[in-house]
XYZ file of C-alpha atoms in Angstrom:
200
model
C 102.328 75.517 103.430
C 101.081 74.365 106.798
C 103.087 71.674 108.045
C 106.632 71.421 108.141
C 107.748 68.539 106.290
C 111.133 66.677 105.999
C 112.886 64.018 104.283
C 115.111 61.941 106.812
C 117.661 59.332 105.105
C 118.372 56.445 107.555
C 120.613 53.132 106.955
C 117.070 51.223 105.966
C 116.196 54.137 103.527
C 114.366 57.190 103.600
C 111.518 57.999 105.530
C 109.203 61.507 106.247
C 109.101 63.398 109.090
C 106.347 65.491 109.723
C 105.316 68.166 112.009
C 101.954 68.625 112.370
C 100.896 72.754 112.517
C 100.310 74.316 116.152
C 96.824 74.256 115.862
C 96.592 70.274 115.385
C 94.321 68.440 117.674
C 95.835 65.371 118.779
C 92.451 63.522 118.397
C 91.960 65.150 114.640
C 95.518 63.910 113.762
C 94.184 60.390 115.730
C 91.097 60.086 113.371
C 93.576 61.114 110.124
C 95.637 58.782 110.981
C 93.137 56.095 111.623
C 91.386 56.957 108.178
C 94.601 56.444 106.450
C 94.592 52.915 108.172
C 91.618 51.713 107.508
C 91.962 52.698 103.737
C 95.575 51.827 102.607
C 94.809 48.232 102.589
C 92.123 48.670 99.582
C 93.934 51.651 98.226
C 97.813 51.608 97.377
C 98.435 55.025 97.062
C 97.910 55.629 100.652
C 100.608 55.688 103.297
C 99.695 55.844 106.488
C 102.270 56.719 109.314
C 104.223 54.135 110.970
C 103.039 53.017 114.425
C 105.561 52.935 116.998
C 105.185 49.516 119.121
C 102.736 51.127 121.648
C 100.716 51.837 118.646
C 101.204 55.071 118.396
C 101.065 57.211 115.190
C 102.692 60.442 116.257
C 104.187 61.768 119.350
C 104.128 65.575 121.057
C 107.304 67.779 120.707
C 107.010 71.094 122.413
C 103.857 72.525 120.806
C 103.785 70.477 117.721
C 102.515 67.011 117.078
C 105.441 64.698 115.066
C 104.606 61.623 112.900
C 106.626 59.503 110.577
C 105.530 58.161 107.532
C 107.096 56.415 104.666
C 108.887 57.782 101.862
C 106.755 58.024 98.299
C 108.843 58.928 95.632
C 108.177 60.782 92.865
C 106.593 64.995 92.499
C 103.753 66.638 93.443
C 101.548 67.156 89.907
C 100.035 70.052 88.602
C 96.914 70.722 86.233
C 99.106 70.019 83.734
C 100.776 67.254 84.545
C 98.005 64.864 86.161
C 95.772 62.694 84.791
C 92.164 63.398 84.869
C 90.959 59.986 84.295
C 93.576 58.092 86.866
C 92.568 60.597 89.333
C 88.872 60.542 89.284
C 89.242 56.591 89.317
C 91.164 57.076 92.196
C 88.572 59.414 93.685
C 86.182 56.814 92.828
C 88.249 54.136 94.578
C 88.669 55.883 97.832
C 84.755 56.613 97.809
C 83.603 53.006 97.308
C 86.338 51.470 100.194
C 85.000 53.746 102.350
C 81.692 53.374 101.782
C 81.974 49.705 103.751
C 83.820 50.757 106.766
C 83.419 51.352 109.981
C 84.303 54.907 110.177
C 82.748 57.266 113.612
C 82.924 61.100 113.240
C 81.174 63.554 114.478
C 81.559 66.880 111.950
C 78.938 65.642 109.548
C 78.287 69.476 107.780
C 74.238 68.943 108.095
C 74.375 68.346 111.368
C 77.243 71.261 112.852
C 76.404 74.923 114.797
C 76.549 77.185 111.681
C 77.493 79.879 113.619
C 80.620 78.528 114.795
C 81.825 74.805 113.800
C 85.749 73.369 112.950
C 85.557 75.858 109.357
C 84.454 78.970 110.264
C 83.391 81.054 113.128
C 80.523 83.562 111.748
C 81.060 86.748 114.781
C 85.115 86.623 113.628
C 84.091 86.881 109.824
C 82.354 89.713 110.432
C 84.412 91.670 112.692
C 87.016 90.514 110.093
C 85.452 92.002 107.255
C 84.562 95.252 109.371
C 88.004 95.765 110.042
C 90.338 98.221 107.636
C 92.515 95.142 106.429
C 88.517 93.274 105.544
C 87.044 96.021 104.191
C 88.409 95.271 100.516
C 86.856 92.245 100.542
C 83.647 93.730 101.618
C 83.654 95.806 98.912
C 84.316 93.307 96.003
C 81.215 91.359 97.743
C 78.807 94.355 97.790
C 80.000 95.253 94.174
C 79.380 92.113 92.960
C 75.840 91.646 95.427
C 77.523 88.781 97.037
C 75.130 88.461 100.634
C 77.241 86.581 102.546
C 74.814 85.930 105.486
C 72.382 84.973 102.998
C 74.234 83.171 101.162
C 75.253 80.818 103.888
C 71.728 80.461 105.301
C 70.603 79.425 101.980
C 73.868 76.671 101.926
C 72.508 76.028 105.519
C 68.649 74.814 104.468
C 69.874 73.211 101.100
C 72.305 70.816 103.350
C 69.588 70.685 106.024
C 67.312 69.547 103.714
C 69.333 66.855 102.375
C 69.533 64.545 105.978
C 66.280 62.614 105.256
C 68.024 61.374 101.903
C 69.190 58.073 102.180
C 72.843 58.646 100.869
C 75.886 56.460 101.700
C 78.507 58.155 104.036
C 82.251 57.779 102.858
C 85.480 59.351 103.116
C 86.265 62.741 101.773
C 89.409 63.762 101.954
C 89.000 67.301 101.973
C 91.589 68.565 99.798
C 92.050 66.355 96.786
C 93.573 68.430 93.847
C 96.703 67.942 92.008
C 99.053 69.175 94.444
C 98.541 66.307 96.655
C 99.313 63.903 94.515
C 102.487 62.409 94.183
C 103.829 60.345 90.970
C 105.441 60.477 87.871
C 104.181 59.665 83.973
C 103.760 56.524 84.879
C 101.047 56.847 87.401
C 100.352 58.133 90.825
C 101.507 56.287 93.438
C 100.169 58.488 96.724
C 97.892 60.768 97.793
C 99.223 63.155 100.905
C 97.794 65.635 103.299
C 94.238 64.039 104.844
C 94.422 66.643 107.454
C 90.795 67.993 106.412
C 89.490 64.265 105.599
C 86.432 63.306 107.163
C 83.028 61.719 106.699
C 80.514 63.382 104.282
């Protein structure tokens, strides 16, 4: 849905090819990368790309950034298919490795500009919603007295308030649900797309 993706077959097997969407950042897909790394020893299910002898972990191609990883087999589950248990355990797993290491980033959600941050930029979501195509969805919120503005300030000052706790940072990875997990009925055996992983 937003990279391009292929399988390549080669003499030694078969590999992944991935191309990264326009808008990747080549030090985002550095510290995905470098998360992957640092996890796959303690957790099996992650595959992190191949490093090319320079050490690389992708390359640039026109406007798009190119990585290769290897090839997990199996399908992508569904709500249906997946087990609960085996994936919060493997939630669980992924929280406790990283809980130890060494792991820099700078996107922490308590600390980022709410106005305008890597998820949202508040001036476009409202000329967004102001325009013809937005003004649907501004009607569903003011029939159903959704504040948006409010809303988020009161997000803002719950999150704000939480930076005194002492909580451990970790690994999220952003966009763990079924559909990027890959298995069969006998287990999973990896978890894909970390593009929106960072620490939390």
């Amino acid at each position: 849905q937003w990279n391009d993706v292929f399988r390549i077959e080669t003499a030694e097997g078969f590999y992944v090819l991935r191309y990264s969407h326009p808008t990747a950042i080549q030090r985002t897909v550095a510290f995905t990368h470098d998360v992957m790394a640092l996890l796959a020893p303690h957790i099996p299910e992650i595959a992190p790309p191949i490093r090319a002898l320079d050490g690389s972990t992708f390359f640039p191609d026109s406007s798009r950034l190119l990585s290769l990883f290897p090839y997990i087999a199996g399908a992508r589950f569904n709500r249906s298919t997946v087990d609960v248990a085996r994936v919060g355990a493997l939630l669980g797993g992924i929280h406790r490795a990283s809980a130890s290491l060494p792991f820099v980033d700078n996107r922490l959600i308590a600390e980022m500009n709410w106005e305008s941050n890597f998820l949202w930029d508040w001036s476009a979501v409202e000329r967004i919603l102001a325009t013809a195509r937005g003004r649907s969805y501004s009607r569903r919120l003011s029939e159903e007295s959704f504040d948006l503005l409010a809303l988020r300030n009161e997000f803002e000052s719950w999150i704000g308030g939480l930076r005194t706790e002492d909580f451990p940072r970790g690994i999220t990875h952003g966009d763990f649900y079924a559909g990027n997990l890959i298995g069969d009925e006998e287990g999973i055996s990896g978890v894909i797309d970390w593009d929106e992983c960072r620490v939390e």
